[in-house]
Short mmCIF file of C-alpha atoms in Angstrom, two decimals:
data_model
loop_
_atom_site.label_atom_id
_atom_site.label_comp_id
_atom_site.label_asym_id
_atom_site.label_seq_id
_atom_site.Cartn_x
_atom_site.Cartn_y
_atom_site.Cartn_z
CA MET A 1 -83.38 15.03 -46.97
CA LYS A 2 -82.74 17.56 -49.56
CA THR A 3 -85.41 18.88 -51.57
CA GLY A 4 -85.98 17.13 -54.67
CA ILE A 5 -84.92 13.83 -52.95
CA THR A 6 -87.08 10.21 -51.99
CA ALA A 7 -84.01 8.23 -50.10
CA LEU A 8 -85.05 4.90 -48.78
CA SER A 9 -82.07 4.41 -46.36
CA ARG A 10 -82.84 1.66 -44.01
CA PRO A 11 -79.36 -1.00 -42.41
CA LEU A 12 -80.04 -4.48 -44.80
CA THR A 13 -77.49 -6.05 -42.03
CA ARG A 14 -74.20 -4.44 -39.92
CA ALA A 15 -72.08 -3.94 -42.68
CA PHE A 16 -73.15 -1.21 -44.47
CA THR A 17 -76.53 0.53 -45.50
CA LEU A 18 -78.16 1.56 -48.60
CA THR A 19 -79.35 4.22 -49.84
CA PHE A 20 -81.90 3.87 -52.88
CA LEU A 21 -82.22 7.36 -54.75
CA PHE A 22 -85.52 8.23 -56.14
CA LEU A 23 -84.14 11.16 -58.33
CA SER A 24 -86.81 13.85 -59.72
CA PHE A 25 -85.04 15.40 -62.98
CA ALA A 26 -84.43 13.77 -67.08
CA THR A 27 -81.26 12.52 -67.84
CA THR A 28 -79.50 13.44 -70.88
CA SER A 29 -79.02 10.00 -73.04
CA PHE A 30 -78.39 8.76 -76.86
CA ALA A 31 -79.73 6.29 -78.01
CA THR A 32 -79.71 3.38 -75.99
CA PHE A 33 -78.13 3.71 -72.88
CA THR A 34 -81.67 3.17 -69.90
CA LEU A 35 -80.82 2.99 -66.03
CA ASP A 36 -81.44 -0.27 -65.24
CA SER A 37 -84.43 -0.29 -63.28
CA THR A 38 -84.01 -3.68 -61.74
CA PHE A 39 -81.00 -2.96 -60.07
CA ALA A 40 -81.98 -1.17 -56.99
CA SER A 41 -85.32 0.26 -57.90
CA VAL A 42 -84.42 3.32 -59.68
CA GLY A 43 -81.13 1.81 -61.44
CA ARG A 44 -78.68 3.43 -58.81
CA LEU A 45 -77.83 3.44 -55.23
CA THR A 46 -74.83 5.18 -52.62
CA ILE A 47 -73.14 2.43 -49.94
CA THR A 48 -72.53 4.39 -46.40
CA PHE A 49 -70.44 1.59 -43.79
CA PRO A 50 -70.67 1.50 -40.70
CA ASP A 51 -69.00 3.77 -37.95
CA SER A 52 -68.38 5.50 -41.33
CA VAL A 53 -67.70 9.25 -40.31
CA ALA A 54 -69.35 11.93 -41.86
CA GLY A 55 -67.25 14.84 -43.81
CA TYR A 56 -65.08 12.28 -45.03
CA SER A 57 -64.02 10.72 -48.13
CA SER A 58 -65.74 6.72 -49.25
CA ARG A 59 -64.76 6.27 -52.90
CA GLY A 60 -65.47 3.48 -54.91
CA LEU A 61 -62.80 2.28 -57.01
CA ARG A 62 -63.21 -0.88 -58.29
CA ILE A 63 -66.76 -3.25 -59.68
CA PHE A 64 -66.60 -7.33 -60.30
CA VAL A 65 -69.13 -9.46 -61.38
CA GLN A 66 -69.26 -12.82 -60.25
CA PRO A 67 -69.79 -16.16 -62.05
CA GLY A 68 -72.89 -16.39 -60.14
CA GLY A 69 -73.93 -12.88 -60.69
CA ARG A 70 -73.06 -11.43 -56.94
CA ILE A 71 -71.10 -7.79 -57.84
CA LEU A 72 -68.70 -6.45 -55.51
CA ALA A 73 -67.52 -3.50 -54.70
CA ALA A 74 -63.98 -2.16 -54.09
CA GLY A 75 -62.60 0.63 -52.30
CA SER A 76 -61.74 2.82 -49.41
CA PHE A 77 -63.50 4.31 -46.50
CA THR A 78 -62.66 6.18 -43.03
CA ARG A 79 -63.85 4.56 -40.21
CA GLY A 80 -64.58 6.85 -36.47
CA THR A 81 -62.47 4.48 -33.74
CA PRO A 82 -62.31 6.32 -29.60
CA ASP A 83 -58.92 6.79 -30.87
CA GLY A 84 -59.57 9.53 -34.06
CA GLN A 85 -60.01 8.27 -38.21
CA LEU A 86 -58.64 5.61 -39.78
CA PRO A 87 -58.48 5.25 -43.18
CA GLY A 88 -59.90 1.25 -43.93
CA VAL A 89 -60.72 -0.79 -47.21
CA ILE A 90 -63.82 -2.96 -47.78
CA VAL A 91 -64.83 -5.55 -50.56
CA ALA A 92 -68.89 -5.81 -50.48
CA GLY A 93 -71.20 -7.92 -51.79
CA LEU A 94 -74.16 -6.51 -53.24
CA LEU A 95 -76.50 -9.14 -55.00
CA SER A 96 -77.70 -8.38 -58.51
CA GLY A 97 -80.22 -6.73 -57.84
CA GLY A 98 -78.45 -4.21 -55.36
CA THR A 99 -78.99 -4.97 -52.08
CA VAL A 100 -76.43 -6.28 -49.93
CA ASP A 101 -75.67 -10.42 -49.91
CA SER A 102 -75.17 -11.24 -46.36
CA SER A 103 -73.12 -14.83 -47.43
CA TYR A 104 -70.30 -12.11 -48.40
CA ALA A 105 -68.48 -11.71 -45.51
CA ASN A 106 -68.37 -7.78 -45.99
CA VAL A 107 -65.16 -7.15 -43.74
CA PRO A 108 -62.83 -4.37 -43.98
CA GLU A 109 -59.83 -4.05 -43.47
CA TRP A 110 -57.72 -1.20 -41.19
CA GLN A 111 -55.04 -0.79 -39.10
CA SER A 112 -54.77 1.14 -35.01
CA ASN A 113 -50.96 2.19 -36.19
CA GLY A 114 -51.51 3.67 -39.57
CA PHE A 115 -53.37 4.93 -43.26
CA THR A 116 -54.39 2.06 -45.28
CA SER A 117 -56.13 2.41 -48.48
CA LEU A 118 -56.87 0.03 -51.66
CA ALA A 119 -54.97 1.47 -54.82
CA ASP A 120 -56.14 -1.88 -57.41
CA SER A 121 -57.83 -4.37 -57.28
CA LEU A 122 -58.57 -7.81 -59.33
CA MET A 123 -60.99 -10.82 -59.83
CA TYR A 124 -59.47 -14.02 -60.52
CA SER A 125 -62.37 -15.82 -63.65
CA ASP A 126 -63.36 -18.28 -60.41
CA GLY A 127 -64.34 -15.17 -58.31
CA ARG A 128 -61.79 -14.00 -56.09
CA VAL A 129 -60.10 -11.15 -55.40
CA LEU A 130 -56.69 -9.80 -55.10
CA ARG A 131 -56.06 -6.55 -53.49
CA LEU A 132 -53.34 -4.35 -53.32
CA THR A 133 -53.72 -1.28 -50.25
CA ASN A 134 -50.61 1.38 -49.31
CA PHE A 135 -50.23 1.04 -45.68
CA PHE A 136 -49.34 4.76 -43.84
CA ASN A 137 -48.24 4.03 -40.05
CA VAL A 138 -47.60 6.89 -37.55
CA VAL A 139 -43.96 7.57 -37.68
CA GLY A 140 -44.59 8.09 -41.43
CA SER A 141 -43.34 5.49 -43.88
CA SER A 142 -45.36 3.51 -46.09
CA THR A 143 -45.90 -0.25 -47.35
CA VAL A 144 -47.69 -1.61 -50.46
CA ARG A 145 -49.38 -4.96 -48.66
CA ALA A 146 -51.00 -7.43 -51.13
CA ALA A 147 -54.69 -10.17 -49.78
CA ARG A 148 -56.79 -12.41 -51.78
CA LEU A 149 -59.84 -13.04 -50.95
CA ASN A 150 -61.79 -15.66 -50.87
CA ALA A 151 -64.85 -15.94 -53.52
CA ASP A 152 -67.90 -15.28 -50.79
CA GLY A 153 -65.02 -12.85 -49.68
CA THR A 154 -63.24 -14.21 -46.40
CA THR A 155 -59.41 -14.45 -46.41
CA ASP A 156 -57.69 -17.22 -48.29
CA SER A 157 -55.05 -18.11 -45.29
CA ALA A 158 -53.26 -20.25 -48.98
CA PHE A 159 -51.29 -16.36 -49.30
CA SER A 160 -48.43 -15.29 -48.47
CA SER A 161 -50.06 -11.95 -45.77
CA ASN A 162 -48.04 -9.35 -46.94
CA ALA A 163 -44.65 -10.00 -46.53
CA SER A 164 -44.25 -9.98 -50.42
CA ILE A 165 -43.59 -6.66 -51.07
CA GLY A 166 -41.85 -4.23 -48.94
CA ALA A 167 -39.47 -1.11 -48.56
CA GLN A 168 -36.00 -1.92 -50.60
CA GLY A 169 -34.75 -0.03 -47.76
CA GLY A 170 -34.78 1.27 -44.99
CA PHE A 171 -37.36 4.05 -44.35
CA GLY A 172 -39.59 3.88 -47.55
CA THR A 173 -42.00 6.04 -48.63
CA ALA A 174 -43.92 3.06 -51.20
CA LYS A 175 -47.26 3.94 -52.92
CA PRO A 176 -48.02 1.51 -54.60
CA SER A 177 -49.89 1.93 -58.63
CA GLN A 178 -51.12 -2.01 -60.13
CA ILE A 179 -51.44 -5.22 -59.25
CA LEU A 180 -52.64 -7.82 -62.63
CA VAL A 181 -52.17 -11.54 -62.88
CA ARG A 182 -50.91 -13.01 -65.80
CA PRO A 183 -52.10 -16.30 -67.57
CA ASP A 184 -49.95 -18.69 -66.03
CA GLY A 185 -51.07 -17.03 -62.59
CA LYS A 186 -48.46 -15.06 -61.57
CA ILE A 187 -48.58 -12.00 -59.76
CA LEU A 188 -47.38 -8.26 -60.86
CA VAL A 189 -46.73 -5.27 -58.55
CA LEU A 190 -45.71 -2.42 -59.82
CA ILE A 191 -44.91 0.34 -56.96
CA ARG A 192 -42.93 3.34 -56.66
CA GLU A 193 -40.60 4.03 -54.24
CA ASN A 194 -38.76 6.83 -53.52
CA GLY A 195 -39.22 8.37 -57.44
CA GLU A 196 -37.25 4.64 -58.37
CA PHE A 197 -39.91 2.08 -60.36
CA PHE A 198 -39.99 -1.66 -58.49
CA LEU A 199 -41.72 -4.67 -60.60
CA TYR A 200 -42.33 -7.11 -58.08
CA ARG A 201 -43.10 -10.54 -59.45
CA LEU A 202 -45.10 -13.51 -56.80
CA ASN A 203 -45.87 -17.13 -56.89
CA ILE A 204 -49.23 -17.90 -57.66
CA ASP A 205 -49.45 -17.92 -53.49
CA GLY A 206 -48.15 -14.77 -52.86
CA THR A 207 -44.34 -15.61 -52.52
CA ARG A 208 -41.76 -14.12 -54.36
CA ASP A 209 -40.82 -15.39 -57.59
CA THR A 210 -37.45 -15.50 -57.01
CA ALA A 211 -36.82 -16.47 -61.18
CA PHE A 212 -37.68 -12.69 -61.80
CA GLY A 213 -34.87 -10.06 -61.42
CA VAL A 214 -33.69 -9.94 -58.01
CA ASN A 215 -35.62 -11.96 -55.33
CA GLY A 216 -38.21 -11.00 -57.29
CA VAL A 217 -37.87 -7.99 -57.60
CA VAL A 218 -36.78 -5.51 -61.06
CA GLY A 219 -36.16 -1.40 -61.50
CA ILE A 220 -37.61 0.05 -63.61
CA VAL A 221 -35.43 2.85 -65.67
CA PHE A 222 -37.05 5.41 -67.55
CA ASN A 223 -33.53 7.04 -68.72
CA LYS A 224 -35.14 7.37 -72.67
CA ILE A 225 -38.46 9.21 -70.45
CA SER A 226 -37.37 10.42 -66.92
CA SER A 227 -39.06 9.12 -64.48
CA PRO A 228 -42.58 9.24 -65.37
CA SER A 229 -45.83 10.02 -63.51
CA GLU A 230 -47.15 7.96 -60.75
CA ALA A 231 -50.59 9.12 -61.94
CA GLY A 232 -52.08 7.03 -64.60
CA LEU A 233 -49.48 4.34 -64.59
CA LYS A 234 -50.20 1.92 -66.21
CA MET A 235 -49.64 -2.13 -66.60
CA LEU A 236 -50.85 -4.79 -68.81
CA ALA A 237 -49.99 -8.79 -68.99
CA LEU A 238 -49.82 -10.25 -72.40
CA ASN A 239 -50.24 -13.32 -73.31
CA ASP A 240 -46.87 -14.72 -74.29
CA GLY A 241 -45.74 -12.64 -70.84
CA LYS A 242 -44.80 -9.84 -71.77
CA ILE A 243 -45.17 -6.52 -69.84
CA LEU A 244 -46.73 -3.11 -71.27
CA ILE A 245 -46.45 -0.41 -69.19
CA ALA A 246 -48.64 2.86 -70.44
CA GLY A 247 -48.79 6.58 -69.03
CA ASN A 248 -47.92 10.14 -68.66
CA VAL A 249 -44.83 11.90 -68.47
CA PRO A 250 -43.32 14.68 -66.32
CA PRO A 251 -44.02 18.39 -67.21
CA VAL A 252 -40.15 18.69 -67.61
CA ASN A 253 -39.98 16.53 -70.54
CA PHE A 254 -43.35 18.17 -72.58
CA PRO A 255 -42.77 20.31 -75.30
CA ALA A 256 -43.62 23.48 -75.67
CA GLY A 257 -46.71 23.82 -76.01
CA SER A 258 -47.69 20.18 -75.87
CA GLU A 259 -47.98 17.30 -73.37
CA GLU A 260 -46.39 13.76 -73.68
CA PHE A 261 -47.00 10.07 -72.73
CA PHE A 262 -45.52 6.55 -73.57
CA LEU A 263 -45.91 3.24 -73.84
CA ALA A 264 -43.09 0.78 -73.03
CA ARG A 265 -43.09 -2.57 -73.27
CA LEU A 266 -41.14 -5.46 -70.87
CA SER A 267 -39.65 -8.87 -71.80
CA GLU A 268 -40.80 -11.67 -69.27
CA SER A 269 -38.00 -11.14 -67.60
CA GLY A 270 -38.12 -7.67 -67.14
CA ASN A 271 -36.19 -6.34 -69.43
CA TRP A 272 -36.61 -3.95 -72.08
CA ASP A 273 -37.94 -5.31 -74.97
CA LYS A 274 -35.62 -3.90 -78.12
CA THR A 275 -38.80 -4.75 -80.30
CA PHE A 276 -41.94 -2.70 -79.64
CA GLY A 277 -41.30 0.63 -80.57
CA ARG A 278 -37.96 2.31 -80.74
CA VAL A 279 -35.55 0.09 -77.71
CA GLY A 280 -37.90 -1.35 -75.75
CA PHE A 281 -40.87 2.60 -75.95
CA VAL A 282 -42.88 4.98 -77.40
CA LYS A 283 -43.51 8.34 -77.13
CA MET A 284 -45.52 10.65 -78.54
CA ALA A 285 -46.84 14.34 -77.69
CA PHE A 286 -51.12 13.93 -77.71
CA GLY A 287 -51.67 16.40 -79.91
CA PRO A 288 -50.76 20.10 -80.84
CA GLY A 289 -51.40 22.51 -78.25
CA LEU A 290 -53.07 19.68 -76.04
CA THR A 291 -52.08 18.24 -72.23
CA GLY A 292 -53.72 14.80 -71.38
CA ARG A 293 -53.38 12.32 -68.89
CA ILE A 294 -53.86 8.39 -69.89
CA GLN A 295 -56.63 6.69 -66.83
CA ASP A 296 -56.94 3.90 -68.49
CA ALA A 297 -55.73 1.05 -70.77
CA VAL A 298 -57.63 -2.40 -72.38
CA LEU A 299 -56.01 -5.21 -74.23
CA GLN A 300 -58.18 -6.25 -77.17
CA PRO A 301 -58.23 -10.19 -77.80
CA ASP A 302 -56.55 -8.77 -81.01
CA GLY A 303 -53.10 -7.97 -79.39
CA LYS A 304 -54.41 -4.11 -79.53
CA VAL A 305 -54.02 -1.72 -77.07
CA ILE A 306 -56.93 0.97 -76.71
CA LEU A 307 -56.12 4.05 -73.77
CA CYS A 308 -58.13 6.86 -72.23
CA GLY A 309 -58.01 9.89 -70.52
CA SER A 310 -58.11 13.32 -71.33
CA VAL A 311 -56.71 16.13 -72.36
CA SER A 312 -57.08 19.59 -72.87
CA ASN A 313 -56.52 22.92 -75.10
CA SER A 314 -59.73 25.14 -73.89
CA ASP A 315 -61.89 22.88 -71.72
CA MET A 316 -61.40 19.12 -71.31
CA ASP A 317 -62.46 16.53 -73.16
CA THR A 318 -62.58 12.81 -73.07
CA TRP A 319 -59.76 10.84 -75.30
CA MET A 320 -58.23 7.84 -76.37
CA MET A 321 -56.10 6.06 -78.65
CA ARG A 322 -55.57 2.76 -80.55
CA PHE A 323 -51.78 0.86 -80.71
CA ARG A 324 -51.11 -2.09 -82.81
CA SER A 325 -49.17 -4.41 -80.65
CA ASN A 326 -46.15 -3.26 -82.51
CA GLY A 327 -46.18 -0.15 -80.59
CA ARG A 328 -47.79 1.27 -83.50
CA VAL A 329 -50.33 3.76 -83.74
CA ASP A 330 -53.79 2.14 -85.20
CA SER A 331 -54.17 4.42 -87.96
CA LEU A 332 -57.82 2.74 -88.43
CA PHE A 333 -58.64 4.38 -84.74
CA GLY A 334 -61.03 7.29 -85.48
CA SER A 335 -59.28 9.83 -87.54
CA ALA A 336 -55.62 8.73 -87.43
CA GLY A 337 -55.73 6.76 -84.57
CA VAL A 338 -57.59 8.94 -82.25
CA VAL A 339 -60.76 9.81 -80.73
CA VAL A 340 -61.71 13.20 -79.18
CA ASN A 341 -65.37 14.01 -78.18
CA ASP A 342 -66.34 17.25 -76.66
CA PHE A 343 -69.57 15.96 -74.70
CA ALA A 344 -69.49 19.52 -72.72
CA PRO A 345 -68.61 22.10 -75.27
CA GLY A 346 -67.25 24.85 -72.71
CA GLY A 347 -66.88 22.56 -70.17
CA SER A 348 -65.48 19.88 -68.76
CA ASP A 349 -64.90 16.30 -69.19
CA ALA A 350 -62.92 13.54 -68.71
CA ALA A 351 -63.02 9.57 -69.30
CA ALA A 352 -61.79 7.59 -66.09
CA ALA A 353 -62.49 3.68 -67.46
CA LEU A 354 -62.54 1.72 -70.31
CA ALA A 355 -64.14 -1.15 -71.21
CA VAL A 356 -64.25 -3.87 -74.04
CA SER A 357 -66.98 -6.33 -75.06
CA PRO A 358 -65.88 -9.62 -76.88
CA ASP A 359 -67.73 -7.52 -80.21
CA GLY A 360 -65.53 -5.12 -79.94
CA LYS A 361 -67.17 -2.14 -79.22
CA ILE A 362 -66.19 0.21 -76.61
CA ARG A 363 -67.61 1.87 -73.09
CA ILE A 364 -65.99 5.34 -71.18
CA ALA A 365 -67.18 5.91 -67.65
CA GLY A 366 -65.73 9.55 -66.82
CA SER A 367 -67.27 12.55 -65.17
CA ILE A 368 -68.84 15.34 -66.89
CA GLY A 369 -69.53 19.49 -66.07
CA THR A 370 -69.75 20.96 -62.99
CA PRO A 371 -69.94 19.39 -60.78
CA GLU A 372 -69.20 16.24 -62.01
CA ASN A 373 -71.75 13.52 -63.18
CA PHE A 374 -71.48 10.50 -63.97
CA LEU A 375 -70.23 10.01 -67.86
CA VAL A 376 -70.37 6.91 -69.88
CA ALA A 377 -70.60 6.01 -73.30
CA ARG A 378 -70.43 3.76 -76.08
CA PHE A 379 -68.13 3.35 -78.89
CA SER A 380 -68.24 1.34 -81.92
CA SER A 381 -64.87 -0.90 -82.69
CA SER A 382 -63.55 1.83 -84.57
CA GLY A 383 -63.99 4.57 -82.75
CA VAL A 384 -67.29 5.86 -83.46
CA LEU A 385 -69.48 7.30 -80.74
CA GLU A 386 -72.65 5.60 -80.44
CA ASP A 387 -73.95 6.24 -77.16
CA ASN A 388 -73.42 8.00 -73.93
CA ILE A 389 -75.60 9.35 -71.23
CA SER A 390 -74.48 11.90 -68.46
CA PHE A 391 -76.28 12.26 -64.54
CA PRO A 392 -75.88 13.26 -61.02
CA PHE A 393 -77.33 11.01 -57.95
CA THR A 394 -78.00 14.48 -55.73
CA PRO A 395 -79.04 17.05 -58.23
CA GLY A 396 -76.20 19.86 -58.19
CA GLN A 397 -73.58 17.58 -56.57
CA TYR A 398 -70.89 16.08 -57.44
CA ALA A 399 -70.36 12.86 -58.53
CA LEU A 400 -67.27 11.00 -60.45
CA ALA A 401 -66.82 7.55 -62.04
CA TYR A 402 -63.70 5.51 -61.56
CA ASP A 403 -64.09 2.23 -63.05
CA VAL A 404 -67.22 0.32 -65.46
CA THR A 405 -67.39 -3.09 -66.42
CA LEU A 406 -69.87 -5.47 -68.54
CA GLN A 407 -71.81 -8.17 -66.92
CA PRO A 408 -72.02 -11.27 -69.01
CA ASP A 409 -75.76 -10.33 -69.83
CA GLY A 410 -74.90 -7.18 -71.58
CA LYS A 411 -75.64 -4.84 -68.53
CA LEU A 412 -73.06 -2.10 -67.69
CA LEU A 413 -72.39 -1.35 -63.61
CA VAL A 414 -70.00 2.45 -62.85
CA ILE A 415 -69.24 2.49 -59.70
CA GLY A 416 -67.61 5.70 -57.97
CA GLU A 417 -67.66 8.64 -54.93
CA THR A 418 -70.89 11.32 -54.72
CA LYS A 419 -71.29 13.88 -52.66
CA ASN A 420 -72.59 12.73 -49.14
CA PRO A 421 -76.53 13.67 -49.28
CA ASP A 422 -76.87 13.93 -45.47
CA THR A 423 -73.03 15.45 -44.34
CA ALA A 424 -71.78 19.38 -45.50
CA THR A 425 -68.50 17.67 -46.66
CA GLY A 426 -67.49 14.10 -47.71
CA SER A 427 -68.02 11.20 -50.14
CA VAL A 428 -70.18 7.93 -49.88
CA PHE A 429 -69.89 4.86 -52.48
CA ALA A 430 -71.60 5.54 -55.22
CA ILE A 431 -72.69 2.93 -57.94
CA ALA A 432 -75.03 2.51 -61.17
CA ARG A 433 -76.58 0.11 -63.96
CA LEU A 434 -77.36 0.70 -67.00
CA THR A 435 -79.06 -1.28 -70.15
CA GLU A 436 -78.13 -0.71 -73.63
#
């Protein structure tokens, strides 16, 4: 056990092990952010799964709260088998206090003939979960798979299994970006395959919606911006059926001394919506002399869109920008539509995820410092910084946040990964809950 940590570790079920972390350091905070002592006693915990391989990465990528208060943590981990190490995915259920919920299925998924990783996941309002995975088999090709879980974590047999999303031809190298559900219940899946982007639309039961494109698929040709980087590509389903995509423009298209990103809007049928920006898209630089990266996008109830990520010049800082529904920059947000905060002068800080509360206030989660700590900040609806807090899980070891969500009671849940405190290398799920 490492110096400075008193850890209470116990296997709570066969599903996985939680570690409640008692740390002898003070967090740097402003205003009202506080780690919630009713969650795992100290406001944060790590999760280690059975048969997980020491020295390999496990990371929590998405976190949800079901209507009854159960917390769901979705991510990827590496399992040791007689045949070697097999990456897999899991959605784990926790009770409100942070202990394992044994009534939730907590069943990991992996394949004996390849590697499975979580690309994205979402939760329906009734507590069911959609999971988007990438399967890379031993012969070198990859396919995209979608699955739906019932509210108790069991597989939803009414959802078409793995047959709805596949290679566009032969030896595929498919890489899934995102999955989301439209207001009418139909499902959109954005993938990249062999250097091209494809948008799939599925019916509620997971079968292809053949009324969309060709056999449920539309190819997206970004001819005005070349092919965007798959990293940071985000998609939003608008209430009128239109589709908004935000992403990073690859370096070959950057003007000297700057870096660009784009917003593009598609019609319900998957064609460019030429009423948005210029012929369906908006392209702009992060700022003079700045390079940057988009990590998340959120649609506000009023139709405005907030992007978050990071920008770099002499150091890396958190970045947000807000757009009106017509693609124009919202000049009432921050300074001329942009909010940049340097939480670590001379160092690095970055936003990875966004959450907007009903009152319009904005929370970001990300990382700060070297080695990285969790970073959480709150802003007013106009982009004014109100509160922020940063903390590690193990002093001197990295912790990266990937997702954030608000509970109905206003508490904030953040999930990511942190260095495995019991091994020289590797990582484990890291979850924290904060009050405001």
